[in-house]
């Protein structure tokens, strides 16, 4: 934590605590710290605190800001530095926060890497405990997969699994309920057929008059795959093609066993209904007839029907189609969702990478992302601290001032001097590939006019985009090879030309200007 202590002047003894971030100081009441002193500007200076580093910036004050007796516009300040303003001197004080550390005896000192990977002791409260087990027990499995596959591939796989699982858990039960309802209706229909067989043939079966047994209507009914009408011993009565044979169909045997195990009275009209392995529905029922000798109703036979109406096949096809439609629709939506999440996630990373390069080029002071991504803030703070240490190591003066941002202008002016004595077509570009100068020969050769193109991107002013792309590619190659000249070929005005690009490197080892020449290939 930083604070300013007034060590001289009208407010001697007062202290001002600097919060993390920007702290404005001046005479205006809107400032974070107000100094009601003559000579201090309304908004005199600001001090930005980032972690353990503080940066001072003069806000265009009338009387200037002095650090350790030297007037500055921008500077890094540290503990003990003195900031002089009109009629007051403020000393920078860095206060280390006091932390009470309770040390416990440990049989073995924990490895920091092991602590990072395993998360330390398990929390006692329920919700933190759930988070702990998810993060340190389940997620290592996913992280292990990520070590083998790219993040975007893993994300696509997980999203696909999520879609299929969600559709299966939501749509599939509804389809299953619809199927069960249809099966119940079909079972009722099959049971009606069985009852009709019993009603028609009860007397014939009771008197053993097999010639009177009639099952013709079953053979004409839609959906009846096969049937067995047999007596209590299992001897087939109908169909005629299997007359007097014993049942061998698995469902018919099951119906016989069912009837023997369930000793039902004459009033019991239960029906055995079962979904068979081949997708058909099995219907089993006893056939009841009146026995005049006993004066009671009794079972005289059994009917076993394999039932598979076309409506069942249509419902299965309809259900499968509905499931596939829902799955395809969800996959299309998931692809769009994947693209949104993927690019939303990598954008802050790309921005930080770009800003780091800008800081290294000397065009920015700090990495400041526009996107609200709280989880990436620690990384941003670490990067800013590292960049600040790099600047301090590169600062030969040691006075804590920021080095001025290195401009392209000096390098461009140097190349313009070379342009004066050039013998041939020459174009000069700055670090952003903007046209800064072009001689008459190059104007005639490329069709680019200096009066209208100066300060504009070569890609925007060139009529031939292929030509501009070739030059820009050579610029990048020269910049990446320490400024060494790079050669390419391009046809200009119907004639092949050699294109040479040489870059002028700055103190920060980045290209500040490019010298482009064209030589006719003879």
XYZ file of C-alpha atoms in Angstrom:
522
model
C 0.000 0.000 0.000
C 1.267 3.463 -0.930
C 0.559 6.774 0.772
C 1.765 10.348 0.460
C 2.962 12.213 3.567
C 3.327 16.017 3.488
C 6.825 16.656 4.903
C 6.941 20.405 4.161
C 4.596 23.271 3.358
C 1.212 24.473 4.566
C -0.254 20.983 5.076
C 2.808 19.446 6.731
C 1.897 16.227 8.564
C -1.165 15.301 6.479
C -1.350 11.885 4.853
C -3.075 10.694 1.666
C -3.652 6.969 1.136
C -3.329 5.872 -2.514
C -5.869 3.265 -3.545
C -5.227 0.618 -6.181
C -5.794 2.142 -9.620
C -5.648 5.807 -10.598
C -5.562 8.510 -7.891
C -6.052 12.107 -9.087
C -4.516 14.967 -7.069
C -5.271 18.660 -7.467
C -7.134 21.681 -6.224
C -10.501 20.626 -7.724
C -12.948 18.921 -5.337
C -13.620 16.205 -7.912
C -10.057 14.922 -7.439
C -9.472 11.862 -5.263
C -7.185 13.938 -3.043
C -7.808 17.686 -2.874
C -4.905 20.087 -2.139
C -6.385 23.542 -1.514
C -3.050 25.313 -2.087
C -2.302 28.264 -4.339
C -0.194 27.271 -7.328
C -1.543 23.717 -7.449
C -3.574 23.174 -10.630
C -7.189 21.985 -10.513
C -6.036 18.631 -11.773
C -2.323 18.632 -11.149
C -1.170 15.017 -11.341
C -2.295 11.417 -11.054
C -0.656 8.397 -9.445
C -1.634 4.942 -10.660
C -0.983 2.047 -8.287
C -0.687 -1.444 -9.796
C 0.162 -4.176 -7.297
C 3.474 -2.982 -5.753
C 4.324 -0.451 -8.479
C 3.248 3.219 -8.670
C 3.298 5.461 -11.760
C 3.129 9.265 -11.655
C 1.784 11.383 -14.510
C 1.636 15.180 -14.692
C -1.810 16.267 -15.967
C -0.599 19.395 -17.753
C -0.170 21.458 -14.586
C 0.806 25.130 -14.798
C 3.780 24.974 -12.418
C 4.917 21.415 -13.171
C 5.634 18.387 -10.995
C 9.099 17.661 -9.563
C 10.302 14.220 -8.407
C 13.506 14.316 -6.392
C 14.242 17.798 -7.735
C 13.721 16.961 -11.407
C 10.714 18.097 -13.413
C 8.903 15.135 -14.945
C 5.908 14.386 -17.118
C 5.810 10.710 -16.241
C 7.800 8.662 -13.771
C 7.878 5.517 -11.694
C 7.887 6.446 -8.037
C 9.100 4.345 -5.151
C 9.382 4.442 -1.380
C 11.190 7.554 -0.157
C 10.794 9.640 -3.337
C 9.834 13.298 -2.794
C 7.228 14.961 -5.003
C 7.459 18.778 -5.004
C 4.408 20.923 -5.798
C 3.918 24.640 -5.147
C 4.215 25.215 -1.376
C 4.156 21.510 -0.446
C 6.508 18.516 -0.589
C 4.986 15.029 -0.493
C 7.047 11.981 0.377
C 6.137 8.586 -1.055
C 5.756 5.934 1.642
C 5.252 2.251 0.885
C 3.544 0.505 3.790
C 3.769 -3.245 4.004
C 0.512 -4.757 5.175
C 0.845 -6.588 8.441
C -0.432 -10.130 8.239
C -0.866 -12.470 11.163
C 0.389 -15.858 10.096
C -0.547 -18.814 12.257
C 1.967 -21.550 11.743
C 0.986 -25.127 12.391
C 3.401 -27.914 12.866
C 3.377 -30.144 9.852
C 4.925 -33.515 9.592
C 5.909 -32.751 6.028
C 6.178 -29.412 4.239
C 3.712 -29.278 1.348
C 5.086 -28.806 -2.133
C 3.609 -25.591 -3.685
C 3.066 -27.398 -6.982
C 1.329 -30.251 -5.189
C -0.821 -27.725 -3.319
C -1.737 -26.040 -6.625
C -2.702 -29.349 -8.232
C -4.551 -30.942 -5.285
C -6.008 -27.871 -3.601
C -4.916 -28.528 -0.037
C -7.256 -29.758 2.715
C -10.919 -30.497 1.982
C -13.292 -27.681 3.103
C -15.761 -28.494 5.855
C -18.829 -26.673 4.537
C -21.031 -28.445 2.011
C -20.979 -26.053 -0.967
C -17.196 -25.364 -0.880
C -16.691 -29.105 -0.485
C -18.713 -29.791 -3.661
C -16.665 -27.185 -5.542
C -13.463 -28.705 -4.177
C -14.291 -32.243 -5.326
C -15.444 -31.000 -8.726
C -12.324 -28.859 -9.277
C -9.643 -31.150 -7.837
C -11.117 -34.647 -8.303
C -13.265 -34.563 -11.438
C -11.653 -31.790 -13.516
C -8.133 -33.370 -13.465
C -9.625 -36.092 -15.683
C -10.748 -33.433 -18.181
C -7.403 -31.628 -17.872
C -5.681 -34.922 -18.643
C -7.675 -35.205 -21.873
C -6.741 -31.589 -22.633
C -3.070 -32.615 -22.449
C -3.716 -34.937 -25.401
C -6.194 -32.860 -27.418
C -6.469 -29.158 -28.277
C -8.853 -27.142 -26.117
C -11.208 -26.403 -29.015
C -11.413 -30.141 -29.876
C -12.120 -31.067 -26.263
C -14.729 -28.315 -25.978
C -16.444 -29.590 -29.147
C -16.516 -33.162 -27.793
C -17.932 -32.079 -24.415
C -20.558 -29.911 -26.110
C -21.616 -32.811 -28.359
C -21.910 -35.126 -25.348
C -23.971 -32.473 -23.564
C -26.365 -32.108 -26.524
C -26.873 -35.861 -27.000
C -27.350 -36.423 -23.257
C -29.824 -33.541 -22.926
C -31.899 -34.672 -25.909
C -31.871 -38.264 -24.684
C -32.960 -37.288 -21.165
C -35.733 -34.919 -22.332
C -37.123 -36.072 -25.695
C -36.546 -39.811 -25.294
C -38.753 -40.249 -22.169
C -41.613 -38.446 -23.943
C -41.268 -40.740 -26.949
C -41.134 -43.745 -24.640
C -44.336 -42.657 -22.854
C -46.028 -42.257 -26.220
C -44.875 -45.734 -27.211
C -46.109 -47.246 -23.949
C -49.523 -45.650 -24.465
C -49.696 -47.105 -27.973
C -48.638 -50.513 -26.694
C -51.418 -50.459 -24.099
C -54.005 -49.668 -26.764
C -52.640 -52.408 -29.010
C -52.656 -54.847 -26.091
C -56.335 -54.105 -25.494
C -57.009 -54.758 -29.157
C -55.127 -58.074 -29.039
C -56.933 -59.084 -25.853
C -60.229 -58.446 -27.635
C -59.154 -60.863 -30.387
C -58.287 -63.469 -27.773
C -61.671 -63.013 -26.071
C -63.419 -63.344 -29.426
C -61.599 -66.629 -30.142
C -62.670 -67.922 -26.741
C -66.288 -66.883 -27.225
C -66.544 -68.513 -30.652
C -64.718 -71.743 -29.853
C -65.418 -72.421 -26.174
C -68.153 -75.028 -26.817
C -66.190 -76.715 -29.607
C -63.116 -77.039 -27.412
C -65.162 -78.246 -24.435
C -66.751 -81.044 -26.534
C -63.451 -81.835 -28.303
C -65.197 -81.128 -31.606
C -62.196 -79.740 -33.457
C -64.016 -79.451 -36.790
C -66.148 -76.648 -35.336
C -63.152 -74.564 -34.176
C -63.034 -71.311 -36.169
C -60.074 -68.906 -36.226
C -60.340 -67.627 -39.770
C -60.873 -63.997 -38.779
C -57.458 -63.929 -37.002
C -55.693 -64.779 -40.241
C -57.378 -61.808 -41.936
C -56.755 -59.264 -39.189
C -54.065 -56.597 -39.744
C -51.071 -57.019 -37.494
C -51.524 -60.689 -36.473
C -48.130 -62.242 -37.208
C -48.897 -65.738 -35.883
C -51.049 -67.470 -33.314
C -51.398 -70.795 -31.491
C -54.767 -72.080 -30.272
C -54.076 -75.126 -28.105
C -55.556 -77.242 -25.323
C -54.351 -77.366 -21.747
C -51.790 -80.084 -22.596
C -50.226 -77.898 -25.287
C -51.596 -79.715 -28.346
C -52.312 -77.306 -31.213
C -55.871 -77.024 -32.487
C -55.427 -74.143 -34.905
C -53.998 -73.229 -37.368
C -54.879 -76.354 -39.344
C -51.385 -76.597 -40.822
C -50.079 -77.518 -37.362
C -53.054 -79.493 -36.086
C -52.242 -81.967 -33.249
C -48.633 -80.759 -33.011
C -47.330 -79.634 -29.672
C -46.433 -76.007 -29.133
C -42.765 -75.027 -29.611
C -43.059 -71.228 -29.813
C -41.393 -69.636 -26.770
C -44.283 -67.282 -26.109
C -46.891 -70.043 -26.422
C -44.935 -72.100 -23.893
C -44.775 -69.060 -21.608
C -48.574 -68.657 -21.880
C -49.063 -72.311 -20.898
C -46.740 -71.949 -17.868
C -48.466 -68.708 -16.907
C -51.878 -70.378 -16.936
C -50.654 -73.306 -14.816
C -48.959 -71.114 -12.206
C -51.927 -68.785 -11.851
C -54.834 -70.924 -10.735
C -57.532 -68.459 -11.695
C -61.201 -68.978 -10.964
C -63.855 -68.949 -13.641
C -64.521 -65.242 -13.218
C -60.866 -64.212 -13.633
C -60.409 -62.599 -17.063
C -56.748 -61.681 -16.793
C -54.674 -61.465 -19.973
C -50.910 -61.961 -20.336
C -49.405 -59.054 -22.302
C -45.694 -58.887 -23.146
C -43.399 -56.951 -25.487
C -41.394 -59.637 -27.307
C -37.791 -59.525 -28.488
C -38.704 -59.094 -32.159
C -40.699 -55.927 -31.361
C -44.112 -57.590 -31.546
C -46.645 -57.813 -28.728
C -47.551 -61.177 -27.231
C -51.191 -61.686 -26.074
C -52.080 -64.758 -24.012
C -55.495 -65.673 -22.616
C -57.449 -68.659 -21.234
C -60.557 -69.916 -23.064
C -63.417 -70.552 -20.614
C -66.417 -72.894 -21.253
C -69.357 -74.123 -19.114
C -69.069 -77.659 -17.815
C -72.612 -79.076 -17.311
C -71.259 -81.949 -15.196
C -69.683 -79.681 -12.615
C -72.114 -76.858 -13.158
C -69.242 -74.333 -13.336
C -67.075 -72.550 -15.877
C -63.579 -73.938 -16.447
C -60.606 -73.457 -18.755
C -60.689 -75.631 -21.871
C -57.842 -74.112 -23.919
C -55.369 -71.280 -24.413
C -54.700 -68.741 -27.168
C -51.282 -67.153 -27.798
C -51.100 -64.347 -30.393
C -48.045 -62.514 -31.746
C -49.373 -59.080 -32.624
C -47.489 -56.382 -34.618
C -49.859 -53.883 -36.262
C -48.567 -51.410 -38.824
C -49.411 -48.555 -36.447
C -46.658 -49.784 -34.130
C -44.080 -49.651 -36.942
C -45.330 -46.210 -37.958
C -45.031 -44.968 -34.375
C -41.492 -46.357 -34.104
C -40.482 -44.608 -37.342
C -42.179 -41.399 -36.205
C -40.410 -41.507 -32.835
C -37.049 -42.127 -34.456
C -37.616 -39.253 -36.878
C -38.633 -36.891 -34.046
C -35.545 -37.863 -32.042
C -33.211 -37.335 -35.009
C -34.813 -33.979 -35.881
C -34.377 -32.770 -32.303
C -30.778 -34.031 -32.294
C -29.869 -32.376 -35.616
C -31.503 -29.067 -34.599
C -29.659 -29.092 -31.286
C -26.345 -29.876 -32.989
C -26.774 -26.914 -35.356
C -27.521 -24.636 -32.399
C -24.555 -26.104 -30.508
C -22.212 -25.323 -33.430
C -23.283 -21.664 -33.293
C -22.957 -21.734 -29.497
C -19.482 -23.306 -29.831
C -18.346 -20.530 -32.180
C -19.649 -17.802 -29.839
C -18.053 -19.275 -26.708
C -14.776 -20.108 -28.502
C -14.196 -16.647 -29.921
C -15.565 -14.956 -26.775
C -12.961 -16.863 -24.748
C -9.909 -16.345 -26.951
C -10.589 -12.667 -27.696
C -9.232 -11.324 -24.342
C -6.150 -13.544 -24.753
C -5.544 -12.234 -28.275
C -6.000 -8.665 -27.040
C -3.463 -9.130 -24.224
C -0.982 -10.662 -26.698
C -1.448 -7.699 -29.056
C -1.081 -5.149 -26.241
C 2.092 -6.834 -24.946
C 3.617 -6.377 -28.398
C 2.491 -2.731 -28.408
C 4.088 -2.183 -24.987
C 7.327 -3.779 -26.162
C 7.261 -1.520 -29.220
C 6.981 1.459 -26.878
C 3.511 2.491 -28.094
C 1.620 1.683 -24.879
C 2.529 1.817 -21.208
C 0.406 -1.003 -19.777
C -1.816 -3.879 -20.779
C -5.438 -2.789 -20.259
C -8.144 -5.065 -21.650
C -11.555 -3.694 -22.584
C -13.372 -6.917 -21.809
C -14.795 -7.797 -18.396
C -13.045 -11.071 -17.585
C -12.326 -11.183 -13.858
C -10.462 -14.505 -14.040
C -7.823 -13.008 -16.354
C -7.088 -9.974 -14.146
C -4.324 -11.740 -12.126
C -2.573 -12.587 -15.399
C -2.894 -8.977 -16.567
C -1.411 -7.679 -13.292
C 1.492 -10.132 -13.498
C 2.193 -9.125 -17.102
C 2.154 -5.417 -16.212
C 4.555 -5.972 -13.330
C 6.882 -7.976 -15.556
C 6.794 -5.329 -18.278
C 7.586 -2.644 -15.707
C 10.605 -4.610 -14.493
C 11.778 -4.987 -18.081
C 11.510 -1.205 -18.567
C 13.469 -0.569 -15.390
C 16.215 -2.951 -16.489
C 16.420 -1.193 -19.852
C 16.475 2.253 -18.242
C 20.135 3.328 -18.128
C 19.416 6.653 -16.409
C 18.056 5.101 -13.259
C 15.914 8.149 -12.449
C 12.666 6.234 -12.597
C 11.267 8.154 -15.565
C 9.423 6.389 -18.332
C 11.350 6.401 -21.581
C 9.653 8.479 -24.234
C 7.648 6.488 -26.732
C 9.933 5.947 -29.678
C 8.416 7.550 -32.751
C 8.792 6.464 -36.368
C 9.444 10.047 -37.508
C 13.209 10.112 -36.915
C 13.723 6.879 -38.804
C 11.424 7.953 -41.644
C 13.324 11.262 -41.948
C 16.602 9.335 -42.208
C 15.253 7.247 -45.089
C 13.938 10.389 -46.781
C 17.549 11.650 -46.908
C 18.488 8.474 -48.771
C 15.524 9.057 -51.084
C 17.000 12.387 -52.246
C 19.882 10.689 -54.000
C 18.072 7.515 -55.055
C 18.507 6.358 -58.635
C 15.270 4.514 -59.321
C 11.770 3.991 -57.958
C 11.568 4.190 -54.142
C 8.705 4.076 -51.622
C 9.137 4.737 -47.898
C 6.713 3.203 -45.381
C 6.451 3.666 -41.613
C 6.060 0.878 -39.052
C 2.319 0.688 -39.742
C 2.981 0.232 -43.500
C 1.620 3.700 -44.241
C 3.075 5.602 -47.213
C 5.366 8.386 -45.960
C 7.263 9.283 -49.155
C 7.403 8.213 -52.807
C 9.548 9.603 -55.642
C 8.432 10.395 -59.184
C 9.764 7.149 -60.665
C 7.775 5.097 -58.155
C 4.652 7.181 -58.785
C 4.845 6.448 -62.508
C 5.561 2.757 -61.909
C 2.936 2.015 -59.222
C 0.259 4.590 -60.048
C 0.341 5.850 -56.445
C 0.483 9.632 -55.957
C 2.283 10.972 -52.891
C -0.106 13.927 -52.537
C -3.123 11.654 -52.043
C -1.443 8.626 -50.449
C 0.781 10.156 -47.759
C -0.097 8.822 -44.334
C -2.413 6.132 -45.745
C -1.946 2.369 -45.738
C -0.277 0.936 -48.815
C -3.012 -1.662 -49.015
C -5.654 1.086 -49.243
C -3.986 3.274 -51.856
C -2.633 0.584 -54.167
C -4.840 -0.301 -57.117
C -3.270 -3.752 -57.329
C -3.864 -5.630 -54.087
C -1.435 -8.346 -55.125
C 1.343 -5.765 -55.390
C 0.532 -4.344 -51.942
C 0.377 -7.833 -50.428
C 3.798 -8.703 -51.908
C 5.409 -5.547 -50.475
C 3.790 -6.031 -47.044
C 4.970 -9.641 -46.911
C 8.544 -8.557 -47.695
C 8.275 -5.875 -44.982
C 7.328 -8.505 -42.398
C 10.154 -10.792 -43.509
C 12.697 -7.965 -43.247
C 11.382 -6.902 -39.831
C 11.581 -10.483 -38.567
C 15.146 -10.881 -39.845
C 16.754 -7.957 -38.057
C 16.281 -5.465 -40.907
C 18.089 -7.455 -43.605
C 16.976 -6.786 -47.178
C 14.371 -9.116 -48.652
C 13.733 -9.694 -52.355
C 10.542 -10.518 -54.236
C 9.184 -10.424 -57.786
C 6.186 -8.624 -59.223
C 5.047 -7.537 -62.698
C 4.506 -3.787 -62.957
C 3.161 -2.178 -66.146
C 3.631 -5.461 -67.964
C 7.319 -5.758 -67.044
C 8.815 -8.080 -64.371
C 10.503 -6.181 -61.535
C 12.582 -7.181 -58.547
C 11.202 -5.698 -55.317
C 13.693 -5.059 -52.494
C 12.627 -4.144 -48.963
C 14.983 -3.103 -46.185
C 13.732 -2.163 -42.710
C 15.277 0.309 -40.301
C 15.232 -1.167 -36.790
C 14.597 0.911 -33.659
C 16.204 0.686 -30.231
C 13.416 -1.661 -29.136
C 14.355 -4.060 -31.962
C 11.146 -3.364 -33.876
C 11.061 -2.079 -37.448
C 10.336 1.679 -37.535
C 10.481 2.354 -41.303
C 10.796 0.449 -44.582
C 12.795 1.360 -47.720
C 11.179 -0.228 -50.803
C 12.972 -0.145 -54.188
C 12.014 -1.506 -57.612
C 14.507 -2.733 -60.211
C 13.440 -3.844 -63.675
C 14.338 -7.462 -64.327
C 16.367 -7.585 -67.569
